[in-house]
Amino acid sequence: MAKRYLILEDGSAYAGEGFGAGATTSGEVISNLNLLGYQETITDQIYHNQIIIFAQPAIGNVGINHDSYESILPTAKGMVVRDVTNISTNRLSRLSLDEFLQQHNIPGISGIDTRHLIRKLRKMDGPVKGSIVDVADAHAFDQLNATVLTNRQVDQVATPKPYPNPDTGKNVVVIDFGLKHGILRQLSERRCNVTVLPWTASAQDVLNLDPDGVLLSTGPGSPLDLGEGVLEMIRAVQAEIPLFAIGLGHELFALANGAKLEALPVEYHGSSHPIRRIITNDIIYATQGQGYAVSAKTIDRDRLITTYVDLINGTVQGLRHRDYPAFSVQFFADGAPGPHESRDLFDEFMEAMTARREG
Amino acid sequence: MAKVVVDAMAMQRALTRITYEIIERNKGVDDLVILGIKTRGVYLARRIASRLQQLENVTVPVGDLDITSYRDDIEHDAATDPTVSAANINFSVAGKKVILVDDVLYTGRTIRAAMSAVMDLGRPKSINLAVLVDRGHRELPIRADFVGKNIPSSQRERIKVSVSEIDDRDAVEIQQA
């Protein structure tokens, strides 16, 4: 394999072996601490335009299968790993990770001490830009420093047109901010007749479909870049129809109800934080991926109830509206990848829809 | 033959949803009191109260109501209506928003008697009814405000609610007669 480099905007360069595509790419460098689920991670649109460093040292050992895609066209900018394992004996495996990355023109680099790198990144301020390049020379650093990170991620990955995912059960409208397929999979398992709408849909567009429930999806980037229109839509819809929001959707739900966000000192992507479910005072684990968190002190307690809290960093992980059956979680309740124990939030959503129709 | 229609997880979710709906409907927990109808309604009432405590950090008073004559969801004796009496209620219900909690809503006769028992204690601001299961077959004009699950049933069937406090598990089962 060819020698390649990961270079960072602070001028550092890390030599490794290339795998996957031979492309030269740049993007924000983020750390993923999950032990499992590299396929879900690399295909999740929240990693649009990002270079993902994996703390788990052996990546690729279950290949790529049909069941773990979180998007059709992954748009991550690269994978940085300690060891890449291109031998898979997993019965579900259809492709090797290497072949998959080649198909999607995503470069990988192995032989990097990723845990050391992740510790270093934690000490650096704000988003860190990096590139995967063939030669770490002055030209490569010039190119990297000239790279401007986009703030139009949602527009770039979310659907521009409505589409259906038909079934015979409850009518659910999913607002797509760059959704992960896990959300659609959970709704399909519950026989929901889904219509996916672009994130620019108005409240009237949603209400015209007379849905039993509305789900605001996960997505990449900052919710602050999406403007006021989507917040107005959320305020109008939550008053009429049961609403469930996840990830970026949760952040928007909080903004729509008067709370503010704070950028985390370091983005957190992992599944090892215990999360307290306040109402029953028990602990769950879930895959989390967030650069922002709802600022607890800005929550208007007359409008929102805090329902889940991260016990490691203290961040708000779930909210519920006081007046409406509208609730949200920061973590990925679809459990793709990661612990499945929060999947019953989808059952909660189903039961909220049933209660509304029967009540 | 018994069929589980609500498992432990679903029962937890139903009580969680009912708790949130109580907050939604009452705009908070001010002046709430919760009265559980014996036997299993008492445990459900306590679970709802503990959820409210977790969420709002407020202790909502919980009391019990005792049914003396018969359980109308088990045996049906058309000759006598149930009588319900207050037990373990060491607070006033006058001016309060009372939430009655029972496991199964069936003919409505127990609830009617429970309402009379509450009225005997004082004049509440309102009475709401929360039930884990509504199985239909009402004989009185009574409906629940908060329902865990609607289970349309035949009158020959028996709905059995188990709660982990006194039974071996949390479940709702339908048993064919």
Short mmCIF file of N, CA, C and O in Angstrom, two decimals, chain A residues 154-272:
data_model
loop_
_atom_site.label_atom_id
_atom_site.label_comp_id
_atom_site.label_asym_id
_atom_site.label_seq_id
_atom_site.Cartn_x
_atom_site.Cartn_y
_atom_site.Cartn_z
N VAL A 154 -26.59 20.64 5.61
CA VAL A 154 -27.93 20.06 5.50
C VAL A 154 -28.43 20.14 4.06
O VAL A 154 -28.94 19.16 3.50
N ASP A 155 -28.25 21.30 3.42
CA ASP A 155 -28.65 21.44 2.02
C ASP A 155 -27.96 20.43 1.12
O ASP A 155 -28.51 19.97 0.13
N GLN A 156 -26.71 20.09 1.48
CA GLN A 156 -25.93 19.21 0.62
C GLN A 156 -26.32 17.73 0.76
O GLN A 156 -26.12 16.96 -0.16
N VAL A 157 -26.86 17.35 1.91
CA VAL A 157 -27.16 15.92 2.09
C VAL A 157 -28.64 15.58 2.20
O VAL A 157 -29.03 14.45 1.95
N ALA A 158 -29.48 16.54 2.60
CA ALA A 158 -30.89 16.22 2.82
C ALA A 158 -31.62 16.18 1.48
O ALA A 158 -31.19 16.79 0.49
N THR A 159 -32.73 15.47 1.44
CA THR A 159 -33.45 15.33 0.17
C THR A 159 -34.05 16.67 -0.25
O THR A 159 -34.63 17.39 0.57
N PRO A 160 -33.92 17.03 -1.53
CA PRO A 160 -34.56 18.25 -1.99
C PRO A 160 -36.03 18.04 -2.36
O PRO A 160 -36.77 19.00 -2.54
N LYS A 161 -36.45 16.77 -2.48
CA LYS A 161 -37.83 16.49 -2.91
C LYS A 161 -38.48 15.51 -1.94
O LYS A 161 -37.82 14.64 -1.38
N PRO A 162 -39.81 15.59 -1.79
CA PRO A 162 -40.50 14.62 -0.94
C PRO A 162 -40.46 13.23 -1.57
O PRO A 162 -40.39 13.11 -2.80
N TYR A 163 -40.46 12.20 -0.77
CA TYR A 163 -40.60 10.84 -1.29
C TYR A 163 -41.31 9.97 -0.25
O TYR A 163 -41.25 10.27 0.94
N PRO A 164 -42.00 8.92 -0.70
CA PRO A 164 -42.73 8.06 0.25
C PRO A 164 -41.95 6.81 0.60
O PRO A 164 -41.08 6.37 -0.15
N ASN A 165 -42.24 6.25 1.77
CA ASN A 165 -41.75 4.93 2.13
C ASN A 165 -42.98 4.17 2.62
O ASN A 165 -43.25 4.10 3.81
N PRO A 166 -43.78 3.66 1.66
CA PRO A 166 -45.14 3.23 2.00
C PRO A 166 -45.20 1.99 2.88
O PRO A 166 -44.36 1.09 2.76
N ASP A 167 -46.19 1.97 3.75
CA ASP A 167 -46.56 0.78 4.50
C ASP A 167 -48.02 0.96 4.87
O ASP A 167 -48.68 1.86 4.34
N THR A 168 -48.52 0.12 5.76
CA THR A 168 -49.97 0.12 5.99
C THR A 168 -50.38 0.69 7.33
O THR A 168 -51.56 0.71 7.66
N GLY A 169 -49.41 1.16 8.12
CA GLY A 169 -49.74 1.61 9.48
C GLY A 169 -49.93 3.11 9.58
O GLY A 169 -50.48 3.75 8.68
N LYS A 170 -49.47 3.65 10.68
CA LYS A 170 -49.68 5.07 10.98
C LYS A 170 -48.96 5.96 9.96
O LYS A 170 -47.91 5.61 9.43
N ASN A 171 -49.56 7.12 9.72
CA ASN A 171 -48.98 8.07 8.78
C ASN A 171 -48.00 8.97 9.49
O ASN A 171 -48.39 9.74 10.37
N VAL A 172 -46.75 8.87 9.09
CA VAL A 172 -45.71 9.65 9.75
C VAL A 172 -45.00 10.51 8.71
O VAL A 172 -44.63 10.01 7.65
N VAL A 173 -44.84 11.78 9.02
CA VAL A 173 -44.03 12.66 8.18
C VAL A 173 -42.65 12.78 8.83
O VAL A 173 -42.55 13.09 10.02
N VAL A 174 -41.62 12.48 8.06
CA VAL A 174 -40.25 12.65 8.53
C VAL A 174 -39.68 13.89 7.84
O VAL A 174 -39.72 13.99 6.61
N ILE A 175 -39.22 14.85 8.63
CA ILE A 175 -38.54 16.02 8.06
C ILE A 175 -37.06 15.67 8.00
O ILE A 175 -36.43 15.36 9.00
N ASP A 176 -36.52 15.72 6.77
CA ASP A 176 -35.16 15.23 6.53
C ASP A 176 -34.13 16.34 6.61
O ASP A 176 -34.11 17.25 5.78
N PHE A 177 -33.26 16.24 7.63
CA PHE A 177 -32.13 17.17 7.72
C PHE A 177 -30.82 16.45 7.36
O PHE A 177 -29.74 16.95 7.63
N GLY A 178 -30.93 15.26 6.74
CA GLY A 178 -29.76 14.43 6.48
C GLY A 178 -29.91 13.16 7.30
O GLY A 178 -29.01 12.78 8.05
N LEU A 179 -31.09 12.53 7.16
CA LEU A 179 -31.48 11.47 8.08
C LEU A 179 -30.58 10.25 7.95
O LEU A 179 -29.99 10.00 6.91
N LYS A 180 -30.53 9.49 9.03
CA LYS A 180 -29.88 8.19 8.97
C LYS A 180 -30.97 7.15 8.74
O LYS A 180 -32.09 7.29 9.22
N HIS A 181 -30.63 6.10 7.97
CA HIS A 181 -31.63 5.11 7.61
C HIS A 181 -32.19 4.37 8.81
O HIS A 181 -33.30 3.82 8.74
N GLY A 182 -31.43 4.36 9.90
CA GLY A 182 -31.92 3.71 11.12
C GLY A 182 -33.28 4.24 11.53
O GLY A 182 -34.12 3.48 12.03
N ILE A 183 -33.51 5.52 11.31
CA ILE A 183 -34.80 6.11 11.67
C ILE A 183 -35.90 5.50 10.81
O ILE A 183 -36.95 5.08 11.31
N LEU A 184 -35.67 5.41 9.50
CA LEU A 184 -36.68 4.83 8.61
C LEU A 184 -36.88 3.35 8.92
O LEU A 184 -37.99 2.83 8.84
N ARG A 185 -35.76 2.68 9.28
CA ARG A 185 -35.86 1.25 9.61
C ARG A 185 -36.75 1.03 10.83
O ARG A 185 -37.59 0.13 10.85
N GLN A 186 -36.57 1.88 11.85
CA GLN A 186 -37.40 1.73 13.05
C GLN A 186 -38.87 2.01 12.75
O GLN A 186 -39.76 1.34 13.27
N LEU A 187 -39.12 2.99 11.88
CA LEU A 187 -40.51 3.29 11.52
C LEU A 187 -41.09 2.16 10.67
O LEU A 187 -42.26 1.79 10.81
N SER A 188 -40.27 1.58 9.79
CA SER A 188 -40.73 0.45 8.97
C SER A 188 -41.07 -0.75 9.84
O SER A 188 -42.07 -1.44 9.61
N GLU A 189 -40.23 -1.00 10.85
CA GLU A 189 -40.52 -2.14 11.74
C GLU A 189 -41.85 -1.98 12.43
O GLU A 189 -42.47 -2.96 12.82
N ARG A 190 -42.29 -0.73 12.57
CA ARG A 190 -43.58 -0.46 13.23
C ARG A 190 -44.65 -0.17 12.20
O ARG A 190 -45.68 0.40 12.53
N ARG A 191 -44.40 -0.55 10.96
CA ARG A 191 -45.36 -0.50 9.84
C ARG A 191 -45.82 0.92 9.50
O ARG A 191 -46.92 1.11 8.98
N CYS A 192 -45.02 1.92 9.80
CA CYS A 192 -45.46 3.30 9.53
C CYS A 192 -45.44 3.59 8.04
O CYS A 192 -44.55 3.18 7.31
N ASN A 193 -46.46 4.30 7.60
CA ASN A 193 -46.57 4.77 6.22
C ASN A 193 -45.91 6.15 6.19
O ASN A 193 -46.48 7.14 6.64
N VAL A 194 -44.67 6.19 5.68
CA VAL A 194 -43.83 7.37 5.88
C VAL A 194 -43.79 8.25 4.64
O VAL A 194 -43.70 7.75 3.52
N THR A 195 -43.89 9.55 4.85
CA THR A 195 -43.57 10.52 3.80
C THR A 195 -42.39 11.35 4.30
O THR A 195 -42.47 11.93 5.38
N VAL A 196 -41.32 11.34 3.52
CA VAL A 196 -40.16 12.14 3.88
C VAL A 196 -40.26 13.48 3.17
O VAL A 196 -40.46 13.52 1.94
N LEU A 197 -40.20 14.57 3.92
CA LEU A 197 -40.27 15.91 3.34
C LEU A 197 -38.93 16.61 3.47
O LEU A 197 -38.19 16.39 4.44
N PRO A 198 -38.61 17.48 2.50
CA PRO A 198 -37.39 18.28 2.64
C PRO A 198 -37.50 19.20 3.86
O PRO A 198 -38.61 19.55 4.28
N TRP A 199 -36.37 19.60 4.39
CA TRP A 199 -36.38 20.37 5.64
C TRP A 199 -36.97 21.77 5.46
O TRP A 199 -37.32 22.42 6.43
N THR A 200 -37.10 22.19 4.19
CA THR A 200 -37.66 23.51 3.93
C THR A 200 -39.19 23.49 3.91
O THR A 200 -39.83 24.52 3.66
N ALA A 201 -39.80 22.32 4.18
CA ALA A 201 -41.27 22.21 4.16
C ALA A 201 -41.88 23.18 5.16
O ALA A 201 -41.33 23.40 6.24
N SER A 202 -43.03 23.75 4.80
CA SER A 202 -43.73 24.65 5.73
C SER A 202 -44.65 23.83 6.62
O SER A 202 -44.93 22.66 6.34
N ALA A 203 -45.14 24.47 7.68
CA ALA A 203 -46.09 23.78 8.56
C ALA A 203 -47.30 23.34 7.75
O ALA A 203 -47.84 22.25 7.95
N GLN A 204 -47.73 24.19 6.82
CA GLN A 204 -48.91 23.83 6.02
C GLN A 204 -48.64 22.61 5.15
O GLN A 204 -49.50 21.74 5.01
N ASP A 205 -47.42 22.52 4.59
CA ASP A 205 -47.04 21.33 3.81
C ASP A 205 -47.20 20.07 4.66
O ASP A 205 -47.67 19.03 4.20
N VAL A 206 -46.80 20.17 5.92
CA VAL A 206 -46.87 19.02 6.82
C VAL A 206 -48.33 18.71 7.15
O VAL A 206 -48.79 17.58 7.02
N LEU A 207 -49.08 19.74 7.54
CA LEU A 207 -50.46 19.53 7.98
C LEU A 207 -51.35 19.05 6.84
O LEU A 207 -52.30 18.29 7.05
N ASN A 208 -51.02 19.45 5.61
CA ASN A 208 -51.80 19.01 4.45
C ASN A 208 -51.78 17.49 4.30
O ASN A 208 -52.70 16.91 3.73
N LEU A 209 -50.74 16.85 4.81
CA LEU A 209 -50.65 15.39 4.71
C LEU A 209 -51.42 14.70 5.84
O LEU A 209 -51.48 13.47 5.89
N ASP A 210 -51.97 15.48 6.77
CA ASP A 210 -52.75 14.95 7.89
C ASP A 210 -52.03 13.80 8.59
O ASP A 210 -52.59 12.70 8.75
N PRO A 211 -50.78 13.99 8.99
CA PRO A 211 -50.04 12.88 9.60
C PRO A 211 -50.50 12.58 11.03
O PRO A 211 -51.05 13.45 11.70
N ASP A 212 -50.29 11.33 11.46
CA ASP A 212 -50.52 10.96 12.86
C ASP A 212 -49.38 11.46 13.73
O ASP A 212 -49.56 11.69 14.92
N GLY A 213 -48.19 11.56 13.12
CA GLY A 213 -47.03 12.00 13.88
C GLY A 213 -45.99 12.60 12.94
O GLY A 213 -45.99 12.33 11.74
N VAL A 214 -45.12 13.42 13.52
CA VAL A 214 -44.05 14.06 12.74
C VAL A 214 -42.72 13.79 13.43
O VAL A 214 -42.63 13.89 14.66
N LEU A 215 -41.72 13.42 12.65
CA LEU A 215 -40.39 13.14 13.20
C LEU A 215 -39.37 14.08 12.58
O LEU A 215 -39.33 14.22 11.35
N LEU A 216 -38.60 14.76 13.41
CA LEU A 216 -37.52 15.62 12.92
C LEU A 216 -36.23 14.80 12.99
O LEU A 216 -35.85 14.32 14.05
N SER A 217 -35.55 14.67 11.86
CA SER A 217 -34.44 13.72 11.77
C SER A 217 -33.13 14.29 12.31
O SER A 217 -33.01 15.48 12.60
N THR A 218 -32.18 13.39 12.37
CA THR A 218 -30.78 13.77 12.61
C THR A 218 -30.24 14.49 11.36
O THR A 218 -30.85 14.46 10.31
N GLY A 219 -29.07 15.08 11.51
CA GLY A 219 -28.43 15.71 10.37
C GLY A 219 -27.11 16.33 10.78
O GLY A 219 -26.79 16.37 11.96
N PRO A 220 -26.36 16.79 9.79
CA PRO A 220 -25.03 17.33 10.07
C PRO A 220 -25.05 18.83 10.37
O PRO A 220 -26.04 19.52 10.11
N GLY A 221 -23.96 19.32 10.89
CA GLY A 221 -23.74 20.76 10.97
C GLY A 221 -24.45 21.42 12.14
O GLY A 221 -24.91 20.77 13.08
N SER A 222 -24.53 22.74 12.05
CA SER A 222 -25.10 23.53 13.13
C SER A 222 -26.54 23.90 12.83
O SER A 222 -26.85 24.41 11.76
N PRO A 223 -27.44 23.72 13.80
CA PRO A 223 -28.84 24.11 13.60
C PRO A 223 -28.98 25.63 13.49
O PRO A 223 -29.97 26.12 12.96
N LEU A 224 -27.97 26.36 13.95
CA LEU A 224 -28.06 27.82 13.90
C LEU A 224 -27.95 28.34 12.47
O LEU A 224 -28.29 29.49 12.19
N ASP A 225 -27.48 27.48 11.55
CA ASP A 225 -27.33 27.91 10.16
C ASP A 225 -28.61 27.70 9.35
O ASP A 225 -28.63 27.98 8.15
N LEU A 226 -29.67 27.17 9.97
CA LEU A 226 -30.85 26.79 9.19
C LEU A 226 -31.93 27.85 9.16
O LEU A 226 -32.92 27.72 8.44
N GLY A 227 -31.79 28.89 9.95
CA GLY A 227 -32.72 30.00 9.85
C GLY A 227 -33.98 29.83 10.69
O GLY A 227 -34.20 28.82 11.34
N GLU A 228 -34.82 30.87 10.65
CA GLU A 228 -35.98 30.96 11.53
C GLU A 228 -37.18 30.18 10.99
O GLU A 228 -38.02 29.72 11.76
N GLY A 229 -37.22 29.98 9.66
CA GLY A 229 -38.40 29.35 9.05
C GLY A 229 -38.69 27.98 9.61
O GLY A 229 -39.84 27.64 9.93
N VAL A 230 -37.64 27.19 9.80
CA VAL A 230 -37.83 25.82 10.27
C VAL A 230 -38.32 25.83 11.73
O VAL A 230 -39.11 24.98 12.14
N LEU A 231 -37.91 26.85 12.50
CA LEU A 231 -38.36 26.93 13.89
C LEU A 231 -39.85 27.27 13.95
O LEU A 231 -40.60 26.74 14.78
N GLU A 232 -40.28 28.15 13.04
CA GLU A 232 -41.71 28.49 12.96
C GLU A 232 -42.52 27.25 12.60
O GLU A 232 -43.60 27.01 13.15
N MET A 233 -41.98 26.47 11.65
CA MET A 233 -42.67 25.23 11.26
C MET A 233 -42.83 24.32 12.48
O MET A 233 -43.92 23.78 12.73
N ILE A 234 -41.77 24.17 13.25
CA ILE A 234 -41.82 23.27 14.41
C ILE A 234 -42.86 23.76 15.42
O ILE A 234 -43.67 22.98 15.93
N ARG A 235 -42.86 25.07 15.68
CA ARG A 235 -43.82 25.61 16.67
C ARG A 235 -45.26 25.37 16.23
O ARG A 235 -46.13 25.04 17.04
N ALA A 236 -45.51 25.53 14.92
CA ALA A 236 -46.88 25.34 14.43
C ALA A 236 -47.27 23.86 14.47
O ALA A 236 -48.39 23.51 14.83
N VAL A 237 -46.34 22.97 14.11
CA VAL A 237 -46.66 21.55 14.01
C VAL A 237 -46.80 20.92 15.40
O VAL A 237 -47.71 20.11 15.64
N GLN A 238 -45.93 21.28 16.35
CA GLN A 238 -45.97 20.63 17.66
C GLN A 238 -47.29 20.87 18.38
O GLN A 238 -47.70 20.05 19.22
N ALA A 239 -47.95 21.97 18.06
CA ALA A 239 -49.22 22.28 18.72
C ALA A 239 -50.36 21.43 18.17
O ALA A 239 -51.43 21.37 18.77
N GLU A 240 -50.13 20.79 17.02
CA GLU A 240 -51.22 20.04 16.36
C GLU A 240 -51.01 18.53 16.39
O GLU A 240 -51.99 17.79 16.43
N ILE A 241 -49.76 18.09 16.28
CA ILE A 241 -49.48 16.69 15.97
C ILE A 241 -48.35 16.19 16.88
O ILE A 241 -47.38 16.92 17.11
N PRO A 242 -48.46 14.94 17.38
CA PRO A 242 -47.35 14.38 18.17
C PRO A 242 -46.03 14.47 17.39
O PRO A 242 -45.99 14.19 16.19
N LEU A 243 -44.99 14.88 18.11
CA LEU A 243 -43.72 15.16 17.44
C LEU A 243 -42.57 14.48 18.19
O LEU A 243 -42.55 14.48 19.42
N PHE A 244 -41.67 13.90 17.43
CA PHE A 244 -40.50 13.23 18.00
C PHE A 244 -39.29 13.74 17.22
O PHE A 244 -39.31 13.76 15.99
N ALA A 245 -38.27 14.21 17.92
CA ALA A 245 -37.11 14.79 17.25
C ALA A 245 -35.83 14.15 17.78
O ALA A 245 -35.72 13.85 18.97
N ILE A 246 -34.88 13.93 16.88
CA ILE A 246 -33.63 13.24 17.24
C ILE A 246 -32.44 14.05 16.72
O ILE A 246 -32.48 14.55 15.59
N GLY A 247 -31.39 14.13 17.52
CA GLY A 247 -30.13 14.73 17.07
C GLY A 247 -30.28 16.19 16.69
O GLY A 247 -30.68 17.01 17.52
N LEU A 248 -29.98 16.51 15.44
CA LEU A 248 -30.15 17.89 14.97
C LEU A 248 -31.60 18.33 15.17
O LEU A 248 -31.86 19.49 15.52
N GLY A 249 -32.54 17.41 14.94
CA GLY A 249 -33.96 17.70 15.15
C GLY A 249 -34.23 18.13 16.59
O GLY A 249 -35.00 19.05 16.85
N HIS A 250 -33.57 17.47 17.54
CA HIS A 250 -33.70 17.81 18.96
C HIS A 250 -33.19 19.22 19.22
O HIS A 250 -33.81 20.01 19.94
N GLU A 251 -32.06 19.55 18.61
CA GLU A 251 -31.49 20.89 18.81
C GLU A 251 -32.45 21.95 18.26
O GLU A 251 -32.65 23.00 18.87
N LEU A 252 -33.05 21.65 17.10
CA LEU A 252 -34.01 22.59 16.51
C LEU A 252 -35.27 22.71 17.38
O LEU A 252 -35.82 23.81 17.55
N PHE A 253 -35.73 21.58 17.91
CA PHE A 253 -36.91 21.57 18.79
C PHE A 253 -36.65 22.47 20.01
O PHE A 253 -37.50 23.26 20.42
N ALA A 254 -35.43 22.38 20.56
CA ALA A 254 -35.07 23.21 21.71
C ALA A 254 -35.06 24.69 21.32
O ALA A 254 -35.62 25.54 22.02
N LEU A 255 -34.44 24.99 20.17
CA LEU A 255 -34.38 26.39 19.71
C LEU A 255 -35.78 26.93 19.49
O LEU A 255 -36.09 28.08 19.84
N ALA A 256 -36.65 26.10 18.89
CA ALA A 256 -38.01 26.55 18.58
C ALA A 256 -38.78 26.87 19.86
O ALA A 256 -39.74 27.64 19.82
N ASN A 257 -38.36 26.29 20.97
CA ASN A 257 -39.06 26.51 22.23
C ASN A 257 -38.26 27.37 23.19
O ASN A 257 -38.40 27.25 24.42
N GLY A 258 -37.41 28.21 22.65
CA GLY A 258 -36.80 29.26 23.44
C GLY A 258 -35.47 28.94 24.10
O GLY A 258 -34.86 29.81 24.70
N ALA A 259 -35.01 27.67 24.01
CA ALA A 259 -33.72 27.34 24.62
C ALA A 259 -32.59 27.76 23.69
O ALA A 259 -32.79 28.01 22.50
N LYS A 260 -31.38 27.85 24.24
CA LYS A 260 -30.21 28.18 23.44
C LYS A 260 -29.27 26.98 23.40
O LYS A 260 -29.37 26.06 24.20
N LEU A 261 -28.33 27.03 22.46
CA LEU A 261 -27.36 25.96 22.33
C LEU A 261 -25.99 26.45 22.74
O LEU A 261 -25.70 27.64 22.68
N GLU A 262 -25.14 25.50 23.16
CA GLU A 262 -23.75 25.85 23.38
C GLU A 262 -22.90 24.86 22.59
O GLU A 262 -23.26 23.68 22.49
N ALA A 263 -21.80 25.36 22.01
CA ALA A 263 -20.90 24.45 21.31
C ALA A 263 -20.09 23.70 22.35
O ALA A 263 -19.62 24.29 23.33
N LEU A 264 -19.97 22.38 22.19
CA LEU A 264 -19.15 21.61 23.12
C LEU A 264 -17.69 21.93 22.88
O LEU A 264 -17.29 22.16 21.74
N PRO A 265 -16.85 21.94 23.93
CA PRO A 265 -15.42 22.18 23.74
C PRO A 265 -14.83 21.16 22.76
O PRO A 265 -13.98 21.49 21.93
N VAL A 266 -15.29 19.92 22.86
CA VAL A 266 -14.86 18.87 21.93
C VAL A 266 -16.11 18.12 21.51
O VAL A 266 -16.93 17.76 22.35
N GLU A 267 -16.28 17.93 20.20
CA GLU A 267 -17.42 17.14 19.74
C GLU A 267 -17.37 15.76 20.38
O GLU A 267 -16.30 15.19 20.55
N TYR A 268 -18.53 15.24 20.73
CA TYR A 268 -18.55 13.91 21.33
C TYR A 268 -19.24 12.92 20.39
O TYR A 268 -20.39 13.10 20.01
N HIS A 269 -18.51 11.87 20.01
CA HIS A 269 -19.06 10.81 19.18
C HIS A 269 -18.69 9.49 19.82
O HIS A 269 -17.55 9.03 19.70
N GLY A 270 -19.64 8.90 20.53
CA GLY A 270 -19.35 7.65 21.20
C GLY A 270 -20.60 7.07 21.80
O GLY A 270 -21.70 7.57 21.57
N SER A 271 -20.43 6.02 22.59
CA SER A 271 -21.60 5.39 23.19
C SER A 271 -21.31 4.90 24.60
O SER A 271 -21.96 3.99 25.09
N SER A 272 -20.33 5.49 25.26
CA SER A 272 -19.93 4.99 26.57
C SER A 272 -20.40 5.87 27.72
O SER A 272 -20.03 5.63 28.86
#
